mmCIF file of C-alpha atoms and ligand atoms in Angstrom:
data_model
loop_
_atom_site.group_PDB
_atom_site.id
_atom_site.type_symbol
_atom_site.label_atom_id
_atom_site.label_comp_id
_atom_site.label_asym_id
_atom_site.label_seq_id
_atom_site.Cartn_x
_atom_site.Cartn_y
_atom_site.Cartn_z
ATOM 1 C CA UNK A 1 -31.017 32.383 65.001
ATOM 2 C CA UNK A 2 -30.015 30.252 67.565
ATOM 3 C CA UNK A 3 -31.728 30.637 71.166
ATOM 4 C CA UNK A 4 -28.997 30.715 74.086
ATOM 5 C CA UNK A 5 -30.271 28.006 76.405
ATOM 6 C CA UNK A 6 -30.453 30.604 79.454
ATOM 7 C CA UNK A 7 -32.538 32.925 77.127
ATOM 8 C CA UNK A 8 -35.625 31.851 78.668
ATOM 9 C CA UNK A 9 -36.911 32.058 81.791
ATOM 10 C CA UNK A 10 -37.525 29.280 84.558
ATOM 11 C CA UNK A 11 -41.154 27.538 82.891
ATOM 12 C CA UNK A 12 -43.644 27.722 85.816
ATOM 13 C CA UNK A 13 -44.556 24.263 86.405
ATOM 14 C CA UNK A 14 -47.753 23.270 84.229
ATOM 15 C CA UNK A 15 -46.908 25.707 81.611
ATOM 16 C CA UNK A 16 -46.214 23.825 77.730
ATOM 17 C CA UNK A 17 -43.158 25.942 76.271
ATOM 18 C CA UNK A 18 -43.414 23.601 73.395
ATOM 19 C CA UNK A 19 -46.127 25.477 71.638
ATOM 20 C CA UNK A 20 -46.668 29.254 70.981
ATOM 21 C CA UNK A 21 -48.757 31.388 73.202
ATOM 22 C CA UNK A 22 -50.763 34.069 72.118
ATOM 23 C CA UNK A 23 -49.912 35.613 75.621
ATOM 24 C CA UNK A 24 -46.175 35.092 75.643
ATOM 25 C CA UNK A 25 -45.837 36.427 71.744
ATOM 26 C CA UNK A 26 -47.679 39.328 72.962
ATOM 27 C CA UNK A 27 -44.940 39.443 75.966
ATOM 28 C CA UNK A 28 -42.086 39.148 73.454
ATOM 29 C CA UNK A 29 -43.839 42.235 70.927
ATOM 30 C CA UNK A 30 -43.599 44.630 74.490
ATOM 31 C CA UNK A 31 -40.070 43.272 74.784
ATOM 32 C CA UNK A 32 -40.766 41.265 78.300
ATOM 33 C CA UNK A 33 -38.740 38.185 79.357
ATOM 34 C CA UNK A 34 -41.361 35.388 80.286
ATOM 35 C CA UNK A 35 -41.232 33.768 76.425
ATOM 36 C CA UNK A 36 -39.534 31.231 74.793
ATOM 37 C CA UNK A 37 -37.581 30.002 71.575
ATOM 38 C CA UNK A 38 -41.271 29.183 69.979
ATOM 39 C CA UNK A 39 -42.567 32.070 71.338
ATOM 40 C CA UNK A 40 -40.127 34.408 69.849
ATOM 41 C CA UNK A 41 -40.579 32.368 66.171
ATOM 42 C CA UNK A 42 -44.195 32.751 66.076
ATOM 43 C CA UNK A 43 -43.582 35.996 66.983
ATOM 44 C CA UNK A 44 -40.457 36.592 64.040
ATOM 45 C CA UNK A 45 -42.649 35.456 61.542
ATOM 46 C CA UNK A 46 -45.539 37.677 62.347
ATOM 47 C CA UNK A 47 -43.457 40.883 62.574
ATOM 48 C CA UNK A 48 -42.271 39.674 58.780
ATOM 49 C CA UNK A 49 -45.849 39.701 57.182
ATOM 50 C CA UNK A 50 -47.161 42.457 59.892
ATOM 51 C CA UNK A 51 -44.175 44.831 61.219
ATOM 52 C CA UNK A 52 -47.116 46.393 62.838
ATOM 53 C CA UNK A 53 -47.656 43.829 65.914
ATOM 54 C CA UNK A 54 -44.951 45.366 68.125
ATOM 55 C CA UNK A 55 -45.788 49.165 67.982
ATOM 56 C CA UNK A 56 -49.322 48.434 68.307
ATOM 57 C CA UNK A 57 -48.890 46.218 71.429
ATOM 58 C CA UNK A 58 -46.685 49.358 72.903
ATOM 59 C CA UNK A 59 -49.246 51.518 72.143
ATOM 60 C CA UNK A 60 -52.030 49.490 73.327
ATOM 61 C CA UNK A 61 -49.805 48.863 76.755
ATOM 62 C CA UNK A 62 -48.805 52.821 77.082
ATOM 63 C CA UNK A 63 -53.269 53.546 76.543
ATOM 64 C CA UNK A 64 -53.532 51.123 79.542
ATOM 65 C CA UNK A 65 -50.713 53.194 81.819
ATOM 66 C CA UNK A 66 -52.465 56.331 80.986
ATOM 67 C CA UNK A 67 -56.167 54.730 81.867
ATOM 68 C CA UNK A 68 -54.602 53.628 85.236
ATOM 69 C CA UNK A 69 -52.565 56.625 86.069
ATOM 70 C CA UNK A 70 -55.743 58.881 85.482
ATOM 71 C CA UNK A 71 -58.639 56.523 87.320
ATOM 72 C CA UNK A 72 -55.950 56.913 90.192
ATOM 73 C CA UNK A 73 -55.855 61.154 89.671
ATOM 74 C CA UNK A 74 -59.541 60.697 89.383
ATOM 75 C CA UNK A 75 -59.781 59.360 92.867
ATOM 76 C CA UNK A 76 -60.561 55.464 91.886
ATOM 77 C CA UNK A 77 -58.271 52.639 93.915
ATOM 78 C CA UNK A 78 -59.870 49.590 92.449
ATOM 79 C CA UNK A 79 -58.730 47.512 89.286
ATOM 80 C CA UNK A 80 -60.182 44.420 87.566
ATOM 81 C CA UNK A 81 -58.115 44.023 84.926
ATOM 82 C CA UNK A 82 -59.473 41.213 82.400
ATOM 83 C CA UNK A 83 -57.409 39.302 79.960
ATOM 84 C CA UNK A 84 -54.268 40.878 81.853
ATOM 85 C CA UNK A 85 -51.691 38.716 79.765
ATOM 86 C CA UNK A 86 -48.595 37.534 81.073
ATOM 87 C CA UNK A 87 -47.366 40.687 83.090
ATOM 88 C CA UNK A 88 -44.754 42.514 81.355
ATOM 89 C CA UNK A 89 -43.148 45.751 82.224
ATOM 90 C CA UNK A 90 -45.927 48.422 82.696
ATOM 91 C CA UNK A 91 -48.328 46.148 84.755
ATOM 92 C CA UNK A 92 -51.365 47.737 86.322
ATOM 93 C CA UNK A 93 -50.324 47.140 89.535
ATOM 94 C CA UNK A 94 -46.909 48.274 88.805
ATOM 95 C CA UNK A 95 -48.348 51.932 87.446
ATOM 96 C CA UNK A 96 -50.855 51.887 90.923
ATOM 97 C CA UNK A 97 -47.116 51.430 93.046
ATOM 98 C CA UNK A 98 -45.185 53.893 91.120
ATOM 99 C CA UNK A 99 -47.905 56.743 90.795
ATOM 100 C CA UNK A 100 -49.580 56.332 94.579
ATOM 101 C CA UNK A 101 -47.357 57.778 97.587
ATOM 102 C CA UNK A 102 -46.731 55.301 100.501
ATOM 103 C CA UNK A 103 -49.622 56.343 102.582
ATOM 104 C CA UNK A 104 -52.615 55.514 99.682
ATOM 105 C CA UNK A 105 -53.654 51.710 99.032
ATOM 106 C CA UNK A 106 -55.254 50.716 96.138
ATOM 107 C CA UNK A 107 -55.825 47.013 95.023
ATOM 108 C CA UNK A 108 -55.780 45.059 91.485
ATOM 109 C CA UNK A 109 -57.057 42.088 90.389
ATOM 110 C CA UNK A 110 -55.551 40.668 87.320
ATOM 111 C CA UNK A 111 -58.341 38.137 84.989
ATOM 112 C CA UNK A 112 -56.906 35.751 82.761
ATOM 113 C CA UNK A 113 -57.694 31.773 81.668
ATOM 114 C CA UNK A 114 -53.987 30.841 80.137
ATOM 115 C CA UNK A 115 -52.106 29.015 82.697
ATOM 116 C CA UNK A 116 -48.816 30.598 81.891
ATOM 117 C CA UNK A 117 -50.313 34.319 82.541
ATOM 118 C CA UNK A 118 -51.631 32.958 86.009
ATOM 119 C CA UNK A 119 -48.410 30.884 86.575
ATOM 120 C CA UNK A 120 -46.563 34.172 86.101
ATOM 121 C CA UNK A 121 -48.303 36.612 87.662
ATOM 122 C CA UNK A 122 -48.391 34.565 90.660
ATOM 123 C CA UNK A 123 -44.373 34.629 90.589
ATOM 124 C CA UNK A 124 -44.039 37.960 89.964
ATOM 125 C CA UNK A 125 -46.713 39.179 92.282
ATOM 126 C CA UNK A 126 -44.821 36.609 95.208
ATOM 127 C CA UNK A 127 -41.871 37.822 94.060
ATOM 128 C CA UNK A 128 -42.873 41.436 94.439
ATOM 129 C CA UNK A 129 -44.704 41.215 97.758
ATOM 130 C CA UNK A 130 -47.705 42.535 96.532
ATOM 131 C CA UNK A 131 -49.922 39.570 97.090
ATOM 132 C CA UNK A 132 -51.881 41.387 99.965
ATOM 133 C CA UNK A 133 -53.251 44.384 97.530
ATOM 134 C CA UNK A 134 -52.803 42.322 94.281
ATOM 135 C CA UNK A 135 -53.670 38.973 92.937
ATOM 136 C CA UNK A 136 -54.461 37.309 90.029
ATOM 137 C CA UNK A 137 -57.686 34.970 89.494
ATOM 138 C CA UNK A 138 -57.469 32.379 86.830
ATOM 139 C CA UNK A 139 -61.154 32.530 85.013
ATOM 140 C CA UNK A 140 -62.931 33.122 81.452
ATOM 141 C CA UNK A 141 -63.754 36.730 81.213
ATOM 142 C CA UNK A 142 -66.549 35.219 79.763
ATOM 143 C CA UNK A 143 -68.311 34.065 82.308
ATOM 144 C CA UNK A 144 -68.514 37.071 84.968
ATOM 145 C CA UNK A 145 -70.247 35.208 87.531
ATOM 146 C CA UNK A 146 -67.284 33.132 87.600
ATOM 147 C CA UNK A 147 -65.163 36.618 87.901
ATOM 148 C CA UNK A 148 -67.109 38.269 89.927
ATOM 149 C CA UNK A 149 -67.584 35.168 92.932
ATOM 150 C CA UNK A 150 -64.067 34.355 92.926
ATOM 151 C CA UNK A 151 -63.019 34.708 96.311
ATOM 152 C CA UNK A 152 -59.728 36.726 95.372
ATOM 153 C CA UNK A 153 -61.950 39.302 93.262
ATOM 154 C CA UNK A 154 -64.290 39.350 96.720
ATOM 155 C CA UNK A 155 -61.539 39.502 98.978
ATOM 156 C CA UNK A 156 -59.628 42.823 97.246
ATOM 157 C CA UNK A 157 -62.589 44.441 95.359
ATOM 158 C CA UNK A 158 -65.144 46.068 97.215
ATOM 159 C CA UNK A 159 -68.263 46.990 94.792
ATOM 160 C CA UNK A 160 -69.877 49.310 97.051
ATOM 161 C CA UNK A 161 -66.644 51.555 95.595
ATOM 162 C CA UNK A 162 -65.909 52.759 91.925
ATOM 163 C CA UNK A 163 -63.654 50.060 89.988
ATOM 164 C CA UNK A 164 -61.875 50.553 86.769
ATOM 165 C CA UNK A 165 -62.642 47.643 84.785
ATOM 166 C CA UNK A 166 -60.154 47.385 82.021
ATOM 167 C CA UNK A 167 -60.576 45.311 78.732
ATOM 168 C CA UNK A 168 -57.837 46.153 77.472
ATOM 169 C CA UNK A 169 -57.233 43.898 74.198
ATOM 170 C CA UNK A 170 -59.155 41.030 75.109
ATOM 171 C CA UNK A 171 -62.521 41.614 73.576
ATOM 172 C CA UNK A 172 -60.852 40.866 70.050
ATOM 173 C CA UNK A 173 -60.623 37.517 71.238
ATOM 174 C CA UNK A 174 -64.634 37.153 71.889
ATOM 175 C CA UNK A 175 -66.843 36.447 69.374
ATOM 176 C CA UNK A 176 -69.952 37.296 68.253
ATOM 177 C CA UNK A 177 -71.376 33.745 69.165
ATOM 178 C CA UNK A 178 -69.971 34.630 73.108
ATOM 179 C CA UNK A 179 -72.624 37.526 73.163
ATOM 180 C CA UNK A 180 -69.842 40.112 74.106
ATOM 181 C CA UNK A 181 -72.659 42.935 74.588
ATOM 182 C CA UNK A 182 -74.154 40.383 77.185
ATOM 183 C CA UNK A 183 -70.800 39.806 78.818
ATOM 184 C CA UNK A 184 -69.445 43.402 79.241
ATOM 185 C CA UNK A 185 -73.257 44.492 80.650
ATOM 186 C CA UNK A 186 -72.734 41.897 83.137
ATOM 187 C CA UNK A 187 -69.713 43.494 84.235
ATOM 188 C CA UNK A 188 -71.267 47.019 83.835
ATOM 189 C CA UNK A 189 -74.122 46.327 86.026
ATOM 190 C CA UNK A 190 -71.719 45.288 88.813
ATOM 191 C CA UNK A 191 -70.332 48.818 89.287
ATOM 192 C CA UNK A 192 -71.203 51.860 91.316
ATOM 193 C CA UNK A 193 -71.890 55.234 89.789
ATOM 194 C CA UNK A 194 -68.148 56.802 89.444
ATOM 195 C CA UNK A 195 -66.739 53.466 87.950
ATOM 196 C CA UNK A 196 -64.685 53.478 84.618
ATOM 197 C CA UNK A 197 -64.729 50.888 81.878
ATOM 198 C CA UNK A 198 -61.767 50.940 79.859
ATOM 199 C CA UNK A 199 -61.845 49.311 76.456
ATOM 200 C CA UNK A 200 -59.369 48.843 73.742
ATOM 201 C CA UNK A 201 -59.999 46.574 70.441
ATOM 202 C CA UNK A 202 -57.665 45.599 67.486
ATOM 203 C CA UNK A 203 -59.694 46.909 64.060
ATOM 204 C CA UNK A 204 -59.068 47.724 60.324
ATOM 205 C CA UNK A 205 -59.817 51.027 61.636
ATOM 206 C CA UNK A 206 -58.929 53.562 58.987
ATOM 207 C CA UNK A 207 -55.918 51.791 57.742
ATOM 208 C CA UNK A 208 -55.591 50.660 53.888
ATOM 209 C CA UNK A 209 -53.272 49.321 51.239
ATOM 210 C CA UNK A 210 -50.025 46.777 52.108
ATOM 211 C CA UNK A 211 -50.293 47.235 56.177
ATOM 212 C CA UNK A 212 -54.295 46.534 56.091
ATOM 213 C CA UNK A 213 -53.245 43.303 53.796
ATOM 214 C CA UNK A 214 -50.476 42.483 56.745
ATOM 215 C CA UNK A 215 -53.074 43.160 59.482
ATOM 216 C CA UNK A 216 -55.376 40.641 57.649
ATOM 217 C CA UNK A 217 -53.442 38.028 57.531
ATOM 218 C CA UNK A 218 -51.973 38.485 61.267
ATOM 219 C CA UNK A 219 -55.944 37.645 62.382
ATOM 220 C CA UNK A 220 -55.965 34.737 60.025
ATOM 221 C CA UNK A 221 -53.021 33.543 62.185
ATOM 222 C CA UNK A 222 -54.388 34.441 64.677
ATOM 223 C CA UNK A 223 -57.840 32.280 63.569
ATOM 224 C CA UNK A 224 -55.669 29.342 63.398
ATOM 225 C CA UNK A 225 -54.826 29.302 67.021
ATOM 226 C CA UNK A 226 -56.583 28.533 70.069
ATOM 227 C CA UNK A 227 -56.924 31.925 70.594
ATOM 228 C CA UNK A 228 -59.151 33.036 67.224
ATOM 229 C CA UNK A 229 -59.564 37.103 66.838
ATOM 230 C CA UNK A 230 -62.403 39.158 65.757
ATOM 231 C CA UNK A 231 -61.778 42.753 64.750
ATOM 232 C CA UNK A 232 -64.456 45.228 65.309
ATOM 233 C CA UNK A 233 -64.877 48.634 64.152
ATOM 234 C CA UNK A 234 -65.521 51.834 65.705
ATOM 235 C CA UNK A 235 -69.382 51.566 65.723
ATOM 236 C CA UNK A 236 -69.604 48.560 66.983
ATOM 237 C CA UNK A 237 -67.450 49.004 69.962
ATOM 238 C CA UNK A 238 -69.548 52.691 71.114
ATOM 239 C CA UNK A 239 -72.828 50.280 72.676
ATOM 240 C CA UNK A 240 -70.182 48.273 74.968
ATOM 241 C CA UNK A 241 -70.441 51.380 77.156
ATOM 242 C CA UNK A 242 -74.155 51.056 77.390
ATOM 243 C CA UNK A 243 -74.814 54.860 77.260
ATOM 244 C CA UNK A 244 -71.634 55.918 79.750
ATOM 245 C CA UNK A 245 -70.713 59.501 79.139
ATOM 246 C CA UNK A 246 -67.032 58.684 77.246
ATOM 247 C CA UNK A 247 -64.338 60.803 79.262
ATOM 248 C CA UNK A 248 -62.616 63.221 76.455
ATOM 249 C CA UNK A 249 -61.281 62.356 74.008
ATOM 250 C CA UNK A 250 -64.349 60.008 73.319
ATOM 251 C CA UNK A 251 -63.190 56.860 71.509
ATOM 252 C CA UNK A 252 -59.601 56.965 69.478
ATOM 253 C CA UNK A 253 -56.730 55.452 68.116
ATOM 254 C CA UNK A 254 -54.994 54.441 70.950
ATOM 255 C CA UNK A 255 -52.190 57.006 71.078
ATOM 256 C CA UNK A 256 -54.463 59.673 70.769
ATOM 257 C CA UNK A 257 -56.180 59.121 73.983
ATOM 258 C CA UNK A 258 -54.850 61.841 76.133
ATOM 259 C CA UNK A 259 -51.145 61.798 74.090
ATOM 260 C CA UNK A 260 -48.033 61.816 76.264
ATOM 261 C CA UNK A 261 -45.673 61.810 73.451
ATOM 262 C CA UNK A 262 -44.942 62.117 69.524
ATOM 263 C CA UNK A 263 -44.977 59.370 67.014
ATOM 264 C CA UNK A 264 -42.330 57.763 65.063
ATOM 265 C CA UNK A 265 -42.904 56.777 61.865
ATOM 266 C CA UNK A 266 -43.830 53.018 62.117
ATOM 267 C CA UNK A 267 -45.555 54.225 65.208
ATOM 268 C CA UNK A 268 -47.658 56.408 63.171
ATOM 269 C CA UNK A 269 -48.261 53.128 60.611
ATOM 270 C CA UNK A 270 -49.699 50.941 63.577
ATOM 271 C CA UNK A 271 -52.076 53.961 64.853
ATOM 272 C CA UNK A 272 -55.270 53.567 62.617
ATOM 273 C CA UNK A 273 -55.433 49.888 63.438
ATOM 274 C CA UNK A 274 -57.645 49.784 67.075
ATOM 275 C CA UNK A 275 -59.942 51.835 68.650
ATOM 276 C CA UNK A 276 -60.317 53.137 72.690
ATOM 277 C CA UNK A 277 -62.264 54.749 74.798
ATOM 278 C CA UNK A 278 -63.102 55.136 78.641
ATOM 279 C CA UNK A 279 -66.337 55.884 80.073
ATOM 280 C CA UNK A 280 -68.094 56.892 83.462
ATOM 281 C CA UNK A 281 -71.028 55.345 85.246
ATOM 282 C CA UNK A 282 -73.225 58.242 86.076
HETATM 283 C C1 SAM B 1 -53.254 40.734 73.842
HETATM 284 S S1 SAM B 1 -53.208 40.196 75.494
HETATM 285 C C2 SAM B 1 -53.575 41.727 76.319
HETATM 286 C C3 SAM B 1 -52.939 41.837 77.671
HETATM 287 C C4 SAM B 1 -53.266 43.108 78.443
HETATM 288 N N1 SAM B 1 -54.706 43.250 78.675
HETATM 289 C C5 SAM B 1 -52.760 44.333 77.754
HETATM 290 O O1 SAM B 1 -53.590 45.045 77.164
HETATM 291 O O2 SAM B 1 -51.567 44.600 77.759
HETATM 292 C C6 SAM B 1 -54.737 39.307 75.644
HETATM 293 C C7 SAM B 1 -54.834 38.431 76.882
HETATM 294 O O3 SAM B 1 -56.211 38.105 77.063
HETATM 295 C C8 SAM B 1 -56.307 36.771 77.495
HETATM 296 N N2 SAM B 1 -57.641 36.261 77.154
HETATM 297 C C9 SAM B 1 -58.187 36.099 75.929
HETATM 298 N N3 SAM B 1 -59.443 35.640 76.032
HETATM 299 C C10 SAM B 1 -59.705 35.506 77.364
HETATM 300 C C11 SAM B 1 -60.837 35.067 78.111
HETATM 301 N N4 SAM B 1 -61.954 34.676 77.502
HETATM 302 N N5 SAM B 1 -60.758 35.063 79.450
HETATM 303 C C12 SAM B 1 -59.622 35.450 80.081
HETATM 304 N N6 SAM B 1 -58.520 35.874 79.430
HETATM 305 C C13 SAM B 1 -58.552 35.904 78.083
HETATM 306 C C14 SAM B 1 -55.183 36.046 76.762
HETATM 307 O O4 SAM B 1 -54.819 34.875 77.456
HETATM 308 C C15 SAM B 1 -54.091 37.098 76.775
HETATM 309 O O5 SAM B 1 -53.270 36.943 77.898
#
């Protein structure tokens, strides 16, 4: 199919559009605009050997809105988002906006080392006027000292105060030679009592026969790139909450964390393939 040349968006300057992006594919699966031809052909093929790559993004996006919408009910105002992704429709500080009246503040900070999902938060964040409660910080979630000095994260999160920390699809992308246990204590230990950490993670989960083949070969793409994934089952993703009470429903499929909605079909398909959960500092 051929691309109409105003298809794609204005590149941010610094940003290759000659080469797929793991966080621009990911755009195009939620149906967002800030992708391009390559983009969209990376993200053609996958859908051929996997058709399960764009419900499970939705759902994974939709757990997120739900996370934000109740830390906000449950009185929380601060959000470290890491591994944001290029911000599509749905965007935590979009949710904070839509669900908090005029006279509540909350702030967000959005974590993220690709240059495009800096380049375009920035824009859309500019763009938005929302750079006073909202900005983005462009670091390894890896390294939370890095995180955690930045002067953006010091300037709009307060750590005296709960903070929901969300990893929301990003800890796939850390292996077991990054010490993830280490990384997401580090980020733990930060928090008050009252804080949430949000997790979701891509897994074989309960899933079998030809979508379990397609998921496997989706991470050996996905092991090609610079942007290698590491699936993780349910047991192993329980100790990332060091001992945090889970809020109910304890860890699940992603759309059946605190449902909004029924299933269709393919939607039902993608379900068994990650795992979430949200827990409470005591
Ligand atoms: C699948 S997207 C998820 C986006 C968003 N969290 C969501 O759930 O909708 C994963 C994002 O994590 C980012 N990422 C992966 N590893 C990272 C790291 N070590 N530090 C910062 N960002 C990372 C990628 O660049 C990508 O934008």
């Amino acid at each position: 199919m051929t691309e109409k040349p105003d298809a794609a968006p204005k590149a941010p300057e610094g940003v290759d559009v000659e080469k797929p992006s793991a966080a621009r594919v990911y755009d195009w699966y939620l149906g967002g605009k800030q992708n391009w031809a390559v983009d969209r052909e990376f993200g053609r093929r996958v859908e051929k050997m996997w058709s399960l790559a764009r419900p499970g993004a939705k759902q994974n996006r939709e757990f997120m809105n739900r996370v934000v919408r109740a830390a906000l009910d449950a009185g929380i105002r601060q959000f470290l988002d890491l591994g944001s992704g290029v911000p599509t429709a749905g965007n935590v500080h979009e949710v904070v906006e839509a669900a908090l009246g005029d006279d509540d503040e909350a702030t967000v900070v959005y974590v993220d080392y690709e240059p495009v999902a800096v380049a375009h938060a920035t824009l859309i964040l500019e763009d938005e006027a929302a750079t006073d409660w909202a900005g983005i910080v462009q670091a390894d979630m890896r390294d939370p000292r890095a995180v955690l000095n930045d002067p953006r994260t010091r300037e709009l999160i307060d750590f005296d105060k709960p903070v929901c920390v969300m990893l929301m699809a990003v800890l796939h992308f850390v292996g077991p030679d990054d010490d993830p246990d280490g990384i997401v204590r580090a980020y733990r230990d930060k928090l008050v009592s009252g804080s949430w950490l949000a997790i979701s993670q891509m897994s074989e989960g309960d899933g079998s026969g030809p979508a379990l083949e397609g998921l496997r070969w989706f991470v050996e793409q996905y092991r090609k790139t610079s942007n290698p994934m590491w699936l993780r089952d349910r047991d192993e993703i329980e100790p990332f909450f060091g001992g945090w009470p889970l809020l109910e429903p304890g860890i699940t499929h992603l759309p059946d964390w605190r449902p909004e909605r029924e299933l269709n079909a393919v939607e039902a398909e993608a379900r068994p393939f990650a795992w979430c959960a949200v827990a409470r500092k005591p």
